[in-house]
PDB file of C-alpha atoms and ligand atoms in Angstrom:
ATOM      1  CA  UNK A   5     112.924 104.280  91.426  1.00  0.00           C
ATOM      2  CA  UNK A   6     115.353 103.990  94.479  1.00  0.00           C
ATOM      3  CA  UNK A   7     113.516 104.163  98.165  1.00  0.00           C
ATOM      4  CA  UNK A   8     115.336 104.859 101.193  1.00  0.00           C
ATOM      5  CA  UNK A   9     112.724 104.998 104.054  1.00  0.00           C
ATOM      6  CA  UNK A  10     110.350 102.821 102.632  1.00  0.00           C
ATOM      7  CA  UNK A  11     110.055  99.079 100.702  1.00  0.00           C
ATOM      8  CA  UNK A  12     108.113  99.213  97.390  1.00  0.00           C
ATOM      9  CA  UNK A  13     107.005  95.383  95.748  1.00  0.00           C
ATOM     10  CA  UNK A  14     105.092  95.651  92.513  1.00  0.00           C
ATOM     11  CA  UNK A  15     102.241  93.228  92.555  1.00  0.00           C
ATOM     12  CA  UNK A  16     102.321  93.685  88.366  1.00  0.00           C
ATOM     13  CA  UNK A  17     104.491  95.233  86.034  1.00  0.00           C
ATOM     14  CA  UNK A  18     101.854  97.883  85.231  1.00  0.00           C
ATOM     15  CA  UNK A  19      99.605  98.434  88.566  1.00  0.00           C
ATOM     16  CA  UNK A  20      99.650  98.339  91.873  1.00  0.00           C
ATOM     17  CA  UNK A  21     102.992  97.726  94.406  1.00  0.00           C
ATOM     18  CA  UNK A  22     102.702  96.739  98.081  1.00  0.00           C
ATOM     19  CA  UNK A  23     104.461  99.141 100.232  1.00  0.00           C
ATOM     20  CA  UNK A  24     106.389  98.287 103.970  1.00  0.00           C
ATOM     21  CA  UNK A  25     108.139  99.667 106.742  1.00  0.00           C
ATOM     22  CA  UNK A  26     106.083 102.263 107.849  1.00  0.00           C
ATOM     23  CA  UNK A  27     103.363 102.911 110.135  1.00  0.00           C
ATOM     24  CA  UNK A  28     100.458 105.293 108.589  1.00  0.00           C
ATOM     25  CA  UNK A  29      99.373 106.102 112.178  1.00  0.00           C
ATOM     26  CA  UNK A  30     102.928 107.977 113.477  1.00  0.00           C
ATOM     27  CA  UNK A  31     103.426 111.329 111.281  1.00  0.00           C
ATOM     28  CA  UNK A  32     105.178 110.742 108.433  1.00  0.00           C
ATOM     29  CA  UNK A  33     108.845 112.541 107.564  1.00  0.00           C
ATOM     30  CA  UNK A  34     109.103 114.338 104.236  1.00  0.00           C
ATOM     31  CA  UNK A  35     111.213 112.185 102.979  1.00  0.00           C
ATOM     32  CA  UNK A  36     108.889 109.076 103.692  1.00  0.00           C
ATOM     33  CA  UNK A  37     105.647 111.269 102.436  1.00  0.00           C
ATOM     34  CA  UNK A  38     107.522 112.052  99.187  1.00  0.00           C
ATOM     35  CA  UNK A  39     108.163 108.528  98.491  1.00  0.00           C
ATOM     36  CA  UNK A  40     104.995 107.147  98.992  1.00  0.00           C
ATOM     37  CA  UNK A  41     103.746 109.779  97.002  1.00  0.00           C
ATOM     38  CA  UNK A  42     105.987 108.462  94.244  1.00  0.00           C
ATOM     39  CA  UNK A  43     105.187 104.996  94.758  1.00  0.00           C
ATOM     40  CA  UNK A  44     101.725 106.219  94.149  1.00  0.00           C
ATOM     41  CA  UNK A  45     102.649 107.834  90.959  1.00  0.00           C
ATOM     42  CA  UNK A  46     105.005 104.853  89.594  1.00  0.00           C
ATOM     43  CA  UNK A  47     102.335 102.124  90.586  1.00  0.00           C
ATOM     44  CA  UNK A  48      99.063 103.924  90.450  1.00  0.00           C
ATOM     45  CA  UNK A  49      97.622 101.895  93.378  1.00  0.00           C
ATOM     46  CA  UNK A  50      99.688 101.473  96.903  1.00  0.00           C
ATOM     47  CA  UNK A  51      98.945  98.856  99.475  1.00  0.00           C
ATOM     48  CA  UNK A  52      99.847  98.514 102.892  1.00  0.00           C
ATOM     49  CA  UNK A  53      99.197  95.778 105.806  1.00  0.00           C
ATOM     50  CA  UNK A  54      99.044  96.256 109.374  1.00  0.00           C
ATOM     51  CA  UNK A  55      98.091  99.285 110.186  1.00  0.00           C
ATOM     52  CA  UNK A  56      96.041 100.038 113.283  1.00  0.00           C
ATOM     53  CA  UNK A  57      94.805 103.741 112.676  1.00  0.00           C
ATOM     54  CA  UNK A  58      92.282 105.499 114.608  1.00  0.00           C
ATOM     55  CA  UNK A  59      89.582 107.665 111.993  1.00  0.00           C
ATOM     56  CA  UNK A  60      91.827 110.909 112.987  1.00  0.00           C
ATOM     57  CA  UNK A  61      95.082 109.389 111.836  1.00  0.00           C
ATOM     58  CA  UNK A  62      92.796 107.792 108.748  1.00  0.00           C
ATOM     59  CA  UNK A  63      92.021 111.491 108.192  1.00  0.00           C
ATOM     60  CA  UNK A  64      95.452 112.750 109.195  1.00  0.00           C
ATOM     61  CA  UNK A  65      97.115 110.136 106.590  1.00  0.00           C
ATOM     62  CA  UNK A  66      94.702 111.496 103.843  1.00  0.00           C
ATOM     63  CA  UNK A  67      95.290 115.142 104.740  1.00  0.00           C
ATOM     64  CA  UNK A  68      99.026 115.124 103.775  1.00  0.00           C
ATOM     65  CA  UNK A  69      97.628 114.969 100.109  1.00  0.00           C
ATOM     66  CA  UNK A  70      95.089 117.205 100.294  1.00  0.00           C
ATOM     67  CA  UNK A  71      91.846 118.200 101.553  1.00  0.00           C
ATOM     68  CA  UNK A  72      89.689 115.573 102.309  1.00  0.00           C
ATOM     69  CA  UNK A  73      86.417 115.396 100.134  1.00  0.00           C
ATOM     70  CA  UNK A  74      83.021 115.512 101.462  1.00  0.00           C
ATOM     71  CA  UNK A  75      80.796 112.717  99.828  1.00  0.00           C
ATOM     72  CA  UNK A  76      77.421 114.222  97.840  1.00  0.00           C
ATOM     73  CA  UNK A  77      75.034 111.439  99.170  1.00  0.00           C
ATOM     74  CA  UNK A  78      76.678 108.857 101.856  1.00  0.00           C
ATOM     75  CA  UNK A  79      75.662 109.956 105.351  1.00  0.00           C
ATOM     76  CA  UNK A  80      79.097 110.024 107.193  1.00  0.00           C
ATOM     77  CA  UNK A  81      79.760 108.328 110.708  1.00  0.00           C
ATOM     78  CA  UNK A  82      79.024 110.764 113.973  1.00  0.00           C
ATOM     79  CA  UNK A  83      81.608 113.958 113.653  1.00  0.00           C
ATOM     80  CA  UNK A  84      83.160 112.684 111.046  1.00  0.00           C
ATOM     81  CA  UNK A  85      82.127 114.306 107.801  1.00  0.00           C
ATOM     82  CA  UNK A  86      84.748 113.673 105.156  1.00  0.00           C
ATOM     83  CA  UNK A  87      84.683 110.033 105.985  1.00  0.00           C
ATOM     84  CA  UNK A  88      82.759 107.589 104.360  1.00  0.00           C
ATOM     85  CA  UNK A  89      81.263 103.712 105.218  1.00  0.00           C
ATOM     86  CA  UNK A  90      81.673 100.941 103.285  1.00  0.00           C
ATOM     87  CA  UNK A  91      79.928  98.295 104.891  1.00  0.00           C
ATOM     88  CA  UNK A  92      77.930  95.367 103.306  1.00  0.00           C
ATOM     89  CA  UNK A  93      75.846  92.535 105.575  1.00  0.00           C
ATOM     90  CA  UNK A  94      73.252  89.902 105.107  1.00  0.00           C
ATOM     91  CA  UNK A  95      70.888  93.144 104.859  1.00  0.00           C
ATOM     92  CA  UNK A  96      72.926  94.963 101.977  1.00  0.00           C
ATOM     93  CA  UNK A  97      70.907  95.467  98.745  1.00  0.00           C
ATOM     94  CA  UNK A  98      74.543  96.851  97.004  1.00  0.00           C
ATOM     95  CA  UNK A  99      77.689  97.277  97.970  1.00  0.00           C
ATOM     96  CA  UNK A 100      79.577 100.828  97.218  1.00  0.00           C
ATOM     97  CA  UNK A 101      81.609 100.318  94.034  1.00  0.00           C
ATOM     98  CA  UNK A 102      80.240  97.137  92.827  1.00  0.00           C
ATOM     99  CA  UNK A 103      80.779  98.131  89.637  1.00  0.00           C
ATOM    100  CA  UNK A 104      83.937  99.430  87.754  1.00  0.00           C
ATOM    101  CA  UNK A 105      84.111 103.180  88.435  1.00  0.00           C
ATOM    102  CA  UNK A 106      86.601 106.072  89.348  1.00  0.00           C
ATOM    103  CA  UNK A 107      85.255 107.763  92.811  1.00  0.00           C
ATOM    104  CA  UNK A 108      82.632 110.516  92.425  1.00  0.00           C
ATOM    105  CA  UNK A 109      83.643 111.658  88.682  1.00  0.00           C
ATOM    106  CA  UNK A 110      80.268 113.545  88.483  1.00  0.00           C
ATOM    107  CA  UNK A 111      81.883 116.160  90.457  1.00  0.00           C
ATOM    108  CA  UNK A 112      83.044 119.190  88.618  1.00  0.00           C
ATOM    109  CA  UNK A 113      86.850 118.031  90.484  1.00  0.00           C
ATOM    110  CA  UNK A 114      86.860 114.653  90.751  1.00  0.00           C
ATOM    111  CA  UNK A 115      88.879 113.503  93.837  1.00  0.00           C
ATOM    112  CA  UNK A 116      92.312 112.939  93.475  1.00  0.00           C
ATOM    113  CA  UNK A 117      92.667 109.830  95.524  1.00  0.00           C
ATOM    114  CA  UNK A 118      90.843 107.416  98.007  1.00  0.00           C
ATOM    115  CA  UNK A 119      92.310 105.760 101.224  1.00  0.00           C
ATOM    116  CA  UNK A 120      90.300 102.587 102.445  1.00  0.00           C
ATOM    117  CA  UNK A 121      91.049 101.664 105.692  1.00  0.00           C
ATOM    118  CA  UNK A 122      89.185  97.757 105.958  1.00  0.00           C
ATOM    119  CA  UNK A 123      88.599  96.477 109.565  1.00  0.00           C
ATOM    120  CA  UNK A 124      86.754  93.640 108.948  1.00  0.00           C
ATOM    121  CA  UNK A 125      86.679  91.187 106.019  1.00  0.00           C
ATOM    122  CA  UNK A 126      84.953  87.793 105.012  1.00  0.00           C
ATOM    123  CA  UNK A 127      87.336  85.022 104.317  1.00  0.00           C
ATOM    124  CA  UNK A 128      88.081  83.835 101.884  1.00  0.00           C
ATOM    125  CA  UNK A 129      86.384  86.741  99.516  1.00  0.00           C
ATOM    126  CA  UNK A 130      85.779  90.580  99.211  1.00  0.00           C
ATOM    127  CA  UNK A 131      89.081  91.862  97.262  1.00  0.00           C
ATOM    128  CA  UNK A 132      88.772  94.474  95.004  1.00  0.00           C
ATOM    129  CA  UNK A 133      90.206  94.699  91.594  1.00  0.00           C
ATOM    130  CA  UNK A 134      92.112  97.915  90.068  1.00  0.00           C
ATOM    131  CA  UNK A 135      93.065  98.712  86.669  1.00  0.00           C
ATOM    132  CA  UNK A 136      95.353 101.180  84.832  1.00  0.00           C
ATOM    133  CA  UNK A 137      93.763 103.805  82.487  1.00  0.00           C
ATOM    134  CA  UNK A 138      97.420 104.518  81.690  1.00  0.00           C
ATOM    135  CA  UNK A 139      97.778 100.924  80.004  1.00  0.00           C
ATOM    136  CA  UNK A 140      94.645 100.670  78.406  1.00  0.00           C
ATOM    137  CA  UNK A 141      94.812 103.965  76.846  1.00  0.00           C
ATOM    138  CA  UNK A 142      98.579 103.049  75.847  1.00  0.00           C
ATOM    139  CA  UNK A 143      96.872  99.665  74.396  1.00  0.00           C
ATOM    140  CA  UNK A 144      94.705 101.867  72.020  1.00  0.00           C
ATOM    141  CA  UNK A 145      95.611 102.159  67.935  1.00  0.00           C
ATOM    142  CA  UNK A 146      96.947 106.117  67.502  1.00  0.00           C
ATOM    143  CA  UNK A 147      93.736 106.296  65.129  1.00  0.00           C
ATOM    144  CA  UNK A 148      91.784 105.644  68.025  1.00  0.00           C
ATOM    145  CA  UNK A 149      92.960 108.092  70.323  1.00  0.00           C
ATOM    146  CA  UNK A 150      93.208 111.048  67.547  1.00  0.00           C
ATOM    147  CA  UNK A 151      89.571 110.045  67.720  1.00  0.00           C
ATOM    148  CA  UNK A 152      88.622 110.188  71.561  1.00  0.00           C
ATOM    149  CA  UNK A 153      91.465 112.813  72.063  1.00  0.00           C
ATOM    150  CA  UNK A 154      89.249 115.880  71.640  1.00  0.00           C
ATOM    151  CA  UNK A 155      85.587 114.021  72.613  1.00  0.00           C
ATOM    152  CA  UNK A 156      83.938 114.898  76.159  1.00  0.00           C
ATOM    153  CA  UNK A 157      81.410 112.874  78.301  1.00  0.00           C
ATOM    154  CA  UNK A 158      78.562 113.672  80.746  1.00  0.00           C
ATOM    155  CA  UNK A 159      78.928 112.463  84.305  1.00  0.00           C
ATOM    156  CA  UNK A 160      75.964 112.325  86.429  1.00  0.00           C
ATOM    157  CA  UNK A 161      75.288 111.530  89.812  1.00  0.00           C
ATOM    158  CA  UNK A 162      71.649 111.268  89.514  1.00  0.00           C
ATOM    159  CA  UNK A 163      70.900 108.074  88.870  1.00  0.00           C
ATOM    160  CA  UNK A 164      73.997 106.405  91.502  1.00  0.00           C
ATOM    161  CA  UNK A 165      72.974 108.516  94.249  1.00  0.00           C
ATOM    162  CA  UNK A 166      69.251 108.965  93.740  1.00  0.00           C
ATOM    163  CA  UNK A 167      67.300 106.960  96.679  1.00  0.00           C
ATOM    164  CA  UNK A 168      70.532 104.404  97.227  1.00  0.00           C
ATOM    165  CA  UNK A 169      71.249 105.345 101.148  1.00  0.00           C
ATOM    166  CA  UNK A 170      67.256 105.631 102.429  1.00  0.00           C
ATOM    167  CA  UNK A 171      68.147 102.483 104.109  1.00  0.00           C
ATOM    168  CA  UNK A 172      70.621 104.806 106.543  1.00  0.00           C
ATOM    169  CA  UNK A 173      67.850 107.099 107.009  1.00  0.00           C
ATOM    170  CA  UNK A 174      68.658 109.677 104.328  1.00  0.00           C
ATOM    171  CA  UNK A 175      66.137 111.432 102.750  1.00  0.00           C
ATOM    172  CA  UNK A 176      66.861 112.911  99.368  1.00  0.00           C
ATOM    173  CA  UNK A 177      63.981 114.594  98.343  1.00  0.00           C
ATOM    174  CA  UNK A 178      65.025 118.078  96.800  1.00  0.00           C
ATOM    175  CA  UNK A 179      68.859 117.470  97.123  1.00  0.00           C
ATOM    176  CA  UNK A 180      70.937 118.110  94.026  1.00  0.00           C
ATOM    177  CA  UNK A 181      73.237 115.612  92.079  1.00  0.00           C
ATOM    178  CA  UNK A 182      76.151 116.722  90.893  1.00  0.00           C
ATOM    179  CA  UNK A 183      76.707 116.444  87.142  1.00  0.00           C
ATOM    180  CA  UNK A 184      80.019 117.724  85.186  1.00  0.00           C
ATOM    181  CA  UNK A 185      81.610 117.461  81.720  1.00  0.00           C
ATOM    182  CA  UNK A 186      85.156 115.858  81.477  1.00  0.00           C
ATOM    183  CA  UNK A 187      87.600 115.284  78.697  1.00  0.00           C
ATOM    184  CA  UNK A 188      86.994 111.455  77.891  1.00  0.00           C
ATOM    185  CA  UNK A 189      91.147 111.194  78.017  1.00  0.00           C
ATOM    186  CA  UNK A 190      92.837 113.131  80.579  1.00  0.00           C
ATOM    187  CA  UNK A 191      96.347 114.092  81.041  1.00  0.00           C
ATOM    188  CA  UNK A 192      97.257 113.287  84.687  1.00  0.00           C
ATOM    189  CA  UNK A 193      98.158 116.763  86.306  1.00  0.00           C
ATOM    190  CA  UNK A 194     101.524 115.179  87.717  1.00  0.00           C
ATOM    191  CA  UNK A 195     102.843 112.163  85.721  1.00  0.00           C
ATOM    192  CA  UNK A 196     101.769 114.276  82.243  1.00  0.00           C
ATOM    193  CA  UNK A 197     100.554 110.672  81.221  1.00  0.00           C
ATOM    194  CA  UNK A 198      97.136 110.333  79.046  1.00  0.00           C
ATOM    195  CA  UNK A 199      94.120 107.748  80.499  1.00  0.00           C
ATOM    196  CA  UNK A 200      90.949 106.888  79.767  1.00  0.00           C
ATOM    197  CA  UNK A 201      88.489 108.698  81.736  1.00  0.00           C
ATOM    198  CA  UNK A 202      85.002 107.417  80.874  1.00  0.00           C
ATOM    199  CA  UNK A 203      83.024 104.513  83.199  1.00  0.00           C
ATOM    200  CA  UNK A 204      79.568 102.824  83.518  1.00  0.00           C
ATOM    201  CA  UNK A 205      79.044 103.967  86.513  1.00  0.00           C
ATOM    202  CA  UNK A 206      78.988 107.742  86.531  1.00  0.00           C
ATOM    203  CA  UNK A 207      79.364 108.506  82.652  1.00  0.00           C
ATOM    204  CA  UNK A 208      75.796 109.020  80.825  1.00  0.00           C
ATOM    205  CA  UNK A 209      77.199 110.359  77.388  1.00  0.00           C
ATOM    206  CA  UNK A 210      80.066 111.236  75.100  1.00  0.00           C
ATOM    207  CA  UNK A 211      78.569 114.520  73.968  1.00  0.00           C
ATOM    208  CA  UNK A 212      80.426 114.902  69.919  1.00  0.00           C
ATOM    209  CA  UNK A 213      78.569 111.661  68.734  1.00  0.00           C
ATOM    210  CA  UNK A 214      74.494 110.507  68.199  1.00  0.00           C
ATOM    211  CA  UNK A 215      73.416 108.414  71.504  1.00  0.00           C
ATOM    212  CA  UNK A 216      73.504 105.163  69.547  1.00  0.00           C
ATOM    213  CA  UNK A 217      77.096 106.003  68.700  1.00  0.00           C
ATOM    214  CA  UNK A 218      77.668 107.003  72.407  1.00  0.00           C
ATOM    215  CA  UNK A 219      76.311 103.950  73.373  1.00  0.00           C
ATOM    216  CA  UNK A 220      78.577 101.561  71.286  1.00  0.00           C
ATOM    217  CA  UNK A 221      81.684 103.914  72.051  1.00  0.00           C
ATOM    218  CA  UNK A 222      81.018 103.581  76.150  1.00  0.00           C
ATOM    219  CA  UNK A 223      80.271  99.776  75.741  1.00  0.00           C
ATOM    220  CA  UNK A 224      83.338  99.462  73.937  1.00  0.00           C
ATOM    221  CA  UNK A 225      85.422 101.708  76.072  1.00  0.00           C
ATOM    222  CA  UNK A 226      84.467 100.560  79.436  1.00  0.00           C
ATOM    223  CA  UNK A 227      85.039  96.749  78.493  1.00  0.00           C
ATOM    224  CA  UNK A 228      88.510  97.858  77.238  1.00  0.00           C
ATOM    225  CA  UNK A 229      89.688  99.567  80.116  1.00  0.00           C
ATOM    226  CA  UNK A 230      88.864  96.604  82.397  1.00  0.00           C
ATOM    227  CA  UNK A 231      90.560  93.832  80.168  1.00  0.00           C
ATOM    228  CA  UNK A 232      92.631  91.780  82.729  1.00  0.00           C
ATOM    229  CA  UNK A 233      96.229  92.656  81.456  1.00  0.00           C
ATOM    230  CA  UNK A 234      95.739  95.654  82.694  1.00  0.00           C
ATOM    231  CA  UNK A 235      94.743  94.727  86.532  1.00  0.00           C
ATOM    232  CA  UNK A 236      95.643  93.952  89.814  1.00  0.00           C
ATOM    233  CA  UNK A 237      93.710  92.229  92.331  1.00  0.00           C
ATOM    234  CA  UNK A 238      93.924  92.917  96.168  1.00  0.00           C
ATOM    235  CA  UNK A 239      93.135  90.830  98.768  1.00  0.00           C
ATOM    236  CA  UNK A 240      92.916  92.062 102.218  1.00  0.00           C
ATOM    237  CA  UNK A 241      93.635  91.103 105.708  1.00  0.00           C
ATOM    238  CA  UNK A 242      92.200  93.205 108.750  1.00  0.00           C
ATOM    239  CA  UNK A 243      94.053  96.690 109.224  1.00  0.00           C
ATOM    240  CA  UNK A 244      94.920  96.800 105.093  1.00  0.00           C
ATOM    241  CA  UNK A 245      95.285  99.982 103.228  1.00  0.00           C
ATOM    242  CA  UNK A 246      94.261 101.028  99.618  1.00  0.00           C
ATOM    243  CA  UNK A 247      95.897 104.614  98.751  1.00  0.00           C
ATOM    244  CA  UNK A 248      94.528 104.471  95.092  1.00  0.00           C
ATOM    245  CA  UNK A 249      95.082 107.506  92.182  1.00  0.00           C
ATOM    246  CA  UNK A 250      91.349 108.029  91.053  1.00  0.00           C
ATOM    247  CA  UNK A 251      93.056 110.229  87.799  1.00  0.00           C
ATOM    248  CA  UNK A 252      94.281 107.296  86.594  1.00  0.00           C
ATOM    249  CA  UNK A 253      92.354 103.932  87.879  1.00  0.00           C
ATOM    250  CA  UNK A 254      89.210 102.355  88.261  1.00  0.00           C
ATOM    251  CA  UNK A 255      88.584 100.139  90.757  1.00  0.00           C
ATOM    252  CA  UNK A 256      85.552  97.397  91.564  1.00  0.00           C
ATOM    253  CA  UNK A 257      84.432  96.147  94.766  1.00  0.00           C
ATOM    254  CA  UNK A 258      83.935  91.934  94.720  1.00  0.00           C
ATOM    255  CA  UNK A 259      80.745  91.142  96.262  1.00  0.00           C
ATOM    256  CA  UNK A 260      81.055  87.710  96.484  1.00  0.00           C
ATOM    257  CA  UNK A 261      80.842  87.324  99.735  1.00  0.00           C
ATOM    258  CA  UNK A 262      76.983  87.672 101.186  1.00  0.00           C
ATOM    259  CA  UNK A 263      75.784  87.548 103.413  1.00  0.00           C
ATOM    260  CA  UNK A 264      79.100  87.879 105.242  1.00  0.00           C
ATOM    261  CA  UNK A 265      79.967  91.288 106.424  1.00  0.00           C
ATOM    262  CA  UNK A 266      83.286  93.380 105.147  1.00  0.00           C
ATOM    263  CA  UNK A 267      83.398  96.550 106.710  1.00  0.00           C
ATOM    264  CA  UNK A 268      85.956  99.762 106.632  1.00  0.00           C
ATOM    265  CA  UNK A 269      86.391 103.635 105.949  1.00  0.00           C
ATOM    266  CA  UNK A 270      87.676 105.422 103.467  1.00  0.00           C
ATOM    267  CA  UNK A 271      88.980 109.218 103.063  1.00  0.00           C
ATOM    268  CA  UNK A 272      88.996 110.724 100.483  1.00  0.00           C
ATOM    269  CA  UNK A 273      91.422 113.294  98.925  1.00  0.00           C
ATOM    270  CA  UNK A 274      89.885 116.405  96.252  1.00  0.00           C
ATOM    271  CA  UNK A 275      91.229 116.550  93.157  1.00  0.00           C
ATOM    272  CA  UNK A 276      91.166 119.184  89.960  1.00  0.00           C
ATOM    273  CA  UNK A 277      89.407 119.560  87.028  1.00  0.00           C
ATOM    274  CA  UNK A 278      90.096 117.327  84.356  1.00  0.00           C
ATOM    275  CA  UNK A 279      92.041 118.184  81.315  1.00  0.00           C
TER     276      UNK A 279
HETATM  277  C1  LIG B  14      84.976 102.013  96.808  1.00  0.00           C
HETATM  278  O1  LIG B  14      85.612 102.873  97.407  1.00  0.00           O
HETATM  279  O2  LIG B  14      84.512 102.209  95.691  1.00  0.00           O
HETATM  280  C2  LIG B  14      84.821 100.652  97.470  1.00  0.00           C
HETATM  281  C3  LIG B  14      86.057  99.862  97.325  1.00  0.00           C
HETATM  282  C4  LIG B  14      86.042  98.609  98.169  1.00  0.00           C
HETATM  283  O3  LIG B  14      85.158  98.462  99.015  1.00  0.00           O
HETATM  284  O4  LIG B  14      86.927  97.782  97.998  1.00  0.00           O
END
C-alpha cells in the first residue's frame, strides 16, 4: 500500500503499524483520513506518538469514523458522555481490559473501533498487547472452520459490568446488561476477511453444542486466538494513540504495574451487527 500524506511502519508482518507525520488534533484532509483508514484496515491496529489532543479533538478524531459509542456501565468524565476512563492506582481492584477481550461485544452492534488517548504511564510497564483474529482464524484446519463457520455464541454483559464501577459512585441496582448473539466467525464488513469472534471476557456460550462442549470449544478458542505469533505488543510514551479495529482484534491491558498509576481516555466508535 503506497501513502502519500502519511508514514506507515509495521511493527509485525501480521498486526499492528506505527503511523507518522500527522497531528490528530488539526482536522484531517480526505486524503490523510482515507489513508489512515487504510492503514487501519491493512494493519488492524494503528499507533501514533505525540499527540497533544484536548477530549474535543479526542472526540473529533473518533467522529470522522463514526458515531461515538456511549459505554453501558462506566460513568463518563463531566460533559463528556461518549468518553470513557481508564485509570488504575494503588486503590484499583481491576484495571479495564485486563483480560483478552474485543470492546463491549455484548452489545447487539459491537463498536467498530476504540481510540485510547494515554496521558500518563508507569515506566517501565503498562503496554497492552493486540492480536489478529484474521491470523488465527487463517491458522485454523478448513475442518475446523466448516465446523465454527455456522455456530453462534452468547455475549453478556452481566457478569463484567455487574457491581464493577460502585467504587465511582455508580449504583446499578435495576439497570440492564446488554446481552446479544453473534456469529462465532465474522466476516469483517470492509476487508470481506473471516475472524474469530468469541472471548473470555464477554462470551458465556456457543449456543449449537452441550455446555461441556461449549466449555472445551471457548477454552480452546480463546487460547488460540491469543497464541503469540499472532500479536503485537505496544508500549507507550505520554500523548500515544491506539486507533484499534474491534471487528477484527482483541486486545489486553498489562497490569503489571501497581500500584503505579497509568491513566488516559478512550472514544469509542459504533459498529454493526455481526455477520
Ligand atoms: C481497553 O480499552 O480495554 C483498555 C486498553 C488499555 O488500557 O490499554
Amino acid at each position: 500500500m503506497a501513502y502519500e500524506t502519511i508514514q506507515v511502519e509495521p511493527l509485525t508482518p501480521r498486526i499492528g503499524a506505527e503511523i507518522s507525520g500527522v497531528d490528530l488534533s488539526q482536522p484531517l484532509g480526505n486524503q490523510t483520513f482515507q489513508e489512515i483508514h487504510d492503514a487501519l484496515m491493512d494493519h488492524l491496529v494503528v499507533f501514533f506518538r505525540d499527540q497533544e489532543m484536548t477530549i474535543e479533538q479526542h472526540k473529533d478524531f473518533g467522529r470522522l469514523f463514526g458515531e461515538l459509542h456511549i459505554h453501558p456501565g462506566s460513568p463518563p468524565p463531566h460533559g463528556h458522555p461518549e468518553v470513557l476512563v481508564i485509570h488504575a492506582d494503588e486503590n484499583s481492584k481491576y484495571v479495564a481490559g485486563g483480560n483478552w477481550h474485543s470492546d463491549v461485544t455484548c452489545d447487539e452492534e459491537p463498536p467498530m473501533g476504540s481510540v485510547l488517548h494515554i496521558h500518563e504511564i508507569p515506566e517501565p510497564g503498562g503496554d497492552t498487547l493486540f492480536a489478529s483474529m484474521y491470523a488465527a482464524y487463517d491458522a485454523l484446519s478448513d475442518t475446523m472452520k466448516a465446523f465454527l463457520d455456522p455456530l453462534t455464541a452468547i455475549h453478556d454483559g452481566e457478569h463484567v459490568y455487574r457491581g464493577r464501577y460502585a467504587d465511582r459512585g455508580v449504583d446499578d441496582t435495576g439497570k440492564d446488561y446488554p446481552n446479544a448473539e453473534h456469529p462465532v466467525i465474522r466476516t469483517h464488513p470492509v476487508t470481506g476477511r473471516k475472524g474469530i469472534f468469541v472471548n473470555t471476557a464477554f462470551t458465556t456460550r456457543i449456543k449449537q453444542v452441550t455446555r461441556r462442549e461449549s466449555d472445551a470449544l471457548m477454552a480452546y478458542l480463546c487460547e488460540h486466538a491469543t497464541r503469540p505469533e499472532f500479536q503485537c505488543r505496544f508500549h507507550w510514551r505520554p500523548n500515544s494513540v491506539a486507533f484499534w479495529d474491534n471487528r477484527c482484534v482483541q486486545h489486553h491491558a498489562m497490569w503489571d504495574y501497581y500500584p503505579q498509576v497509568r491513566s488516559g481516555l478512550r472514544v469509542t466508535i459504533k459498529g454493526d451487527r455481526p455477520f
